[in-house]
């Protein structure tokens, strides 16, 4: 395994770090409230970072999402790339790719995903969807939604179509979320009526759950990368605070308890990062990575929760201030803890997968 970024990935990460660092400031984030920073989104797309994801792969996307997580920038970057660009590029028909990818690349279209699959969401023989999803991140911004029905078939739905209801809701993190409702809403099957062979599986997406499992695994890996950035940003703020804040005539960082807590948070952050890198690298190499994606998701949930709690605790009374920047990392970390499956759910899935692989 070699996780060393390519020249293109390194350049894209550097550009993302510059844009997020310059524009995702505390003042702008506070002004955005729970909504999206539309100017930042336009800047990212104009810089070609959304379009670059198809070239730099899932590992490249993980690197970019780390930079978003460091600043908790409120843009629909992760969802548009995971549920839009990568999903259509890997599982869409040639016609779907030609029609859907250009507006996703330039940001004139925003995608999100109603994942994981839910029992109440069904599609009839005409491809019309009924049911609801309690919340979908960045749905308020989305023009397209990738929907997984009860049979784990994937459907592309336009939010402006009749029969689609989008009701704004507030979640722990400010992700422009909304409740998604369908009343015989028209859906377009990803991969077309006949499906498409899923890369690396040889399985036809119209006759099985391969496309769903592939998109879910890639999304879990991407959001693990986002969590790695959120944790790194939280820890960086904690380090800055404890090295400059003095108590009894010396910096807080000289206390052994503070040092040990920060060291544990650093190791947890690195564990999230390296497991996300491994899963993404295997994806890009065309290797099986289902177990690695679940491992990354487990670390993102369990370790991520510990890190953002540590970041807030190390700020002492300051961490209790809801307007302090570190509290935003706390909110994002807790939202990512449960998104796409909390730690215990992911661990159960991983156990079942390992048993299945061991019996083959």
Short mmCIF file of N, CA, C and O in Angstrom, two decimals, residues 231-232 234-243 252-270 303 306-315:
data_model
loop_
_atom_site.label_atom_id
_atom_site.label_comp_id
_atom_site.label_asym_id
_atom_site.label_seq_id
_atom_site.Cartn_x
_atom_site.Cartn_y
_atom_site.Cartn_z
N UNK A 231 -11.93 16.55 13.07
CA UNK A 231 -11.16 16.25 14.27
C UNK A 231 -9.82 16.98 14.28
O UNK A 231 -9.39 17.49 15.33
N UNK A 232 -9.16 17.04 13.13
CA UNK A 232 -7.88 17.76 13.06
C UNK A 232 -8.08 19.24 13.37
O UNK A 232 -7.25 19.85 14.07
N UNK A 234 -10.52 20.55 15.24
CA UNK A 234 -10.85 20.66 16.66
C UNK A 234 -9.59 20.56 17.51
O UNK A 234 -9.38 21.34 18.45
N UNK A 235 -8.72 19.59 17.18
CA UNK A 235 -7.49 19.40 17.93
C UNK A 235 -6.55 20.60 17.77
O UNK A 235 -5.91 21.03 18.74
N UNK A 236 -6.47 21.15 16.56
CA UNK A 236 -5.61 22.31 16.33
C UNK A 236 -6.06 23.50 17.19
O UNK A 236 -5.23 24.23 17.75
N UNK A 237 -7.36 23.69 17.30
CA UNK A 237 -7.87 24.77 18.14
C UNK A 237 -7.57 24.51 19.61
O UNK A 237 -7.23 25.43 20.37
N UNK A 238 -7.68 23.24 20.03
CA UNK A 238 -7.39 22.91 21.42
C UNK A 238 -5.91 23.13 21.75
O UNK A 238 -5.57 23.64 22.82
N UNK A 239 -5.04 22.77 20.82
CA UNK A 239 -3.61 22.97 21.02
C UNK A 239 -3.29 24.47 21.13
O UNK A 239 -2.54 24.91 22.00
N UNK A 240 -3.87 25.25 20.23
CA UNK A 240 -3.63 26.69 20.25
C UNK A 240 -4.11 27.31 21.57
O UNK A 240 -3.45 28.18 22.15
N UNK A 241 -5.26 26.83 22.05
CA UNK A 241 -5.82 27.38 23.29
C UNK A 241 -4.96 27.01 24.49
O UNK A 241 -4.63 27.86 25.32
N UNK A 242 -4.59 25.74 24.59
CA UNK A 242 -3.87 25.28 25.79
C UNK A 242 -2.42 25.76 25.84
O UNK A 242 -1.81 25.78 26.91
N UNK A 243 -1.86 26.12 24.70
CA UNK A 243 -0.47 26.62 24.71
C UNK A 243 -0.41 28.13 24.97
O UNK A 243 0.66 28.64 25.30
N UNK A 252 -1.51 25.93 30.05
CA UNK A 252 -2.30 24.72 30.33
C UNK A 252 -1.67 23.49 29.71
O UNK A 252 -1.79 22.38 30.24
N UNK A 253 -0.98 23.67 28.59
CA UNK A 253 -0.41 22.52 27.88
C UNK A 253 0.71 21.85 28.65
O UNK A 253 1.13 20.73 28.30
N UNK A 254 1.22 22.48 29.72
CA UNK A 254 2.28 21.85 30.51
C UNK A 254 1.73 20.87 31.54
O UNK A 254 2.50 20.15 32.17
N UNK A 255 0.43 20.84 31.70
CA UNK A 255 -0.18 19.88 32.63
C UNK A 255 -0.25 18.50 31.98
O UNK A 255 -0.66 18.36 30.83
N UNK A 256 0.13 17.49 32.73
CA UNK A 256 0.20 16.14 32.17
C UNK A 256 -1.16 15.66 31.67
O UNK A 256 -1.26 15.02 30.62
N UNK A 257 -2.23 15.98 32.42
CA UNK A 257 -3.56 15.54 32.00
C UNK A 257 -3.95 16.12 30.66
O UNK A 257 -4.57 15.43 29.83
N UNK A 258 -3.59 17.38 30.43
CA UNK A 258 -3.88 18.01 29.15
C UNK A 258 -3.08 17.35 28.04
O UNK A 258 -3.60 17.06 26.95
N UNK A 259 -1.81 17.10 28.29
CA UNK A 259 -0.95 16.47 27.29
C UNK A 259 -1.47 15.09 26.90
O UNK A 259 -1.52 14.74 25.71
N UNK A 260 -1.88 14.30 27.88
CA UNK A 260 -2.36 12.95 27.59
C UNK A 260 -3.67 12.98 26.81
O UNK A 260 -3.87 12.18 25.88
N UNK A 261 -4.55 13.90 27.18
CA UNK A 261 -5.84 14.00 26.47
C UNK A 261 -5.61 14.42 25.02
O UNK A 261 -6.23 13.86 24.10
N UNK A 262 -4.73 15.37 24.81
CA UNK A 262 -4.44 15.82 23.45
C UNK A 262 -3.75 14.73 22.64
O UNK A 262 -4.02 14.55 21.45
N UNK A 263 -2.85 13.97 23.29
CA UNK A 263 -2.16 12.88 22.59
C UNK A 263 -3.14 11.80 22.15
O UNK A 263 -3.05 11.28 21.04
N UNK A 264 -4.08 11.46 23.03
CA UNK A 264 -5.10 10.47 22.66
C UNK A 264 -5.93 10.96 21.48
O UNK A 264 -6.25 10.19 20.56
N UNK A 265 -6.28 12.24 21.50
CA UNK A 265 -7.07 12.81 20.40
C UNK A 265 -6.28 12.78 19.10
O UNK A 265 -6.85 12.52 18.02
N UNK A 266 -5.00 13.04 19.19
CA UNK A 266 -4.15 12.98 17.99
C UNK A 266 -4.11 11.57 17.41
O UNK A 266 -4.26 11.38 16.19
N UNK A 267 -3.94 10.56 18.26
CA UNK A 267 -3.89 9.18 17.78
C UNK A 267 -5.23 8.76 17.18
O UNK A 267 -5.25 8.07 16.16
N UNK A 268 -6.32 9.18 17.80
CA UNK A 268 -7.64 8.88 17.24
C UNK A 268 -7.82 9.53 15.87
O UNK A 268 -8.35 8.91 14.94
N UNK A 269 -7.39 10.77 15.74
CA UNK A 269 -7.50 11.47 14.46
C UNK A 269 -6.70 10.77 13.38
O UNK A 269 -7.16 10.61 12.23
N UNK A 270 -5.49 10.34 13.72
CA UNK A 270 -4.65 9.64 12.75
C UNK A 270 -5.26 8.30 12.36
O UNK A 270 -5.13 7.85 11.21
N UNK A 303 -14.07 7.09 17.26
CA UNK A 303 -12.95 7.97 17.60
C UNK A 303 -13.31 9.44 17.37
O UNK A 303 -12.88 10.32 18.12
N UNK A 306 -14.94 10.88 20.34
CA UNK A 306 -14.00 11.15 21.44
C UNK A 306 -13.19 12.42 21.18
O UNK A 306 -12.96 13.22 22.10
N UNK A 307 -12.76 12.61 19.94
CA UNK A 307 -11.90 13.75 19.64
C UNK A 307 -12.63 15.07 19.82
O UNK A 307 -12.09 16.02 20.42
N UNK A 308 -13.84 15.19 19.28
CA UNK A 308 -14.53 16.48 19.38
C UNK A 308 -14.96 16.76 20.81
O UNK A 308 -15.04 17.93 21.22
N UNK A 309 -15.21 15.73 21.61
CA UNK A 309 -15.48 15.95 23.03
C UNK A 309 -14.22 16.45 23.72
O UNK A 309 -14.27 17.39 24.53
N UNK A 310 -13.07 15.84 23.38
CA UNK A 310 -11.81 16.27 23.97
C UNK A 310 -11.51 17.72 23.59
O UNK A 310 -11.06 18.52 24.42
N UNK A 311 -11.73 18.07 22.33
CA UNK A 311 -11.47 19.43 21.88
C UNK A 311 -12.27 20.44 22.67
O UNK A 311 -11.76 21.51 23.04
N UNK A 312 -13.53 20.12 22.93
CA UNK A 312 -14.37 21.05 23.69
C UNK A 312 -13.95 21.09 25.16
O UNK A 312 -13.86 22.16 25.77
N UNK A 313 -13.65 19.93 25.75
CA UNK A 313 -13.25 19.89 27.16
C UNK A 313 -11.94 20.62 27.39
O UNK A 313 -11.76 21.28 28.43
N UNK A 314 -10.98 20.50 26.46
CA UNK A 314 -9.69 21.15 26.65
C UNK A 314 -9.78 22.67 26.57
O UNK A 314 -8.84 23.37 26.95
N UNK A 315 -10.90 23.17 26.09
CA UNK A 315 -11.12 24.61 26.09
C UNK A 315 -11.68 25.09 27.43
O UNK A 315 -11.89 26.30 27.62
#
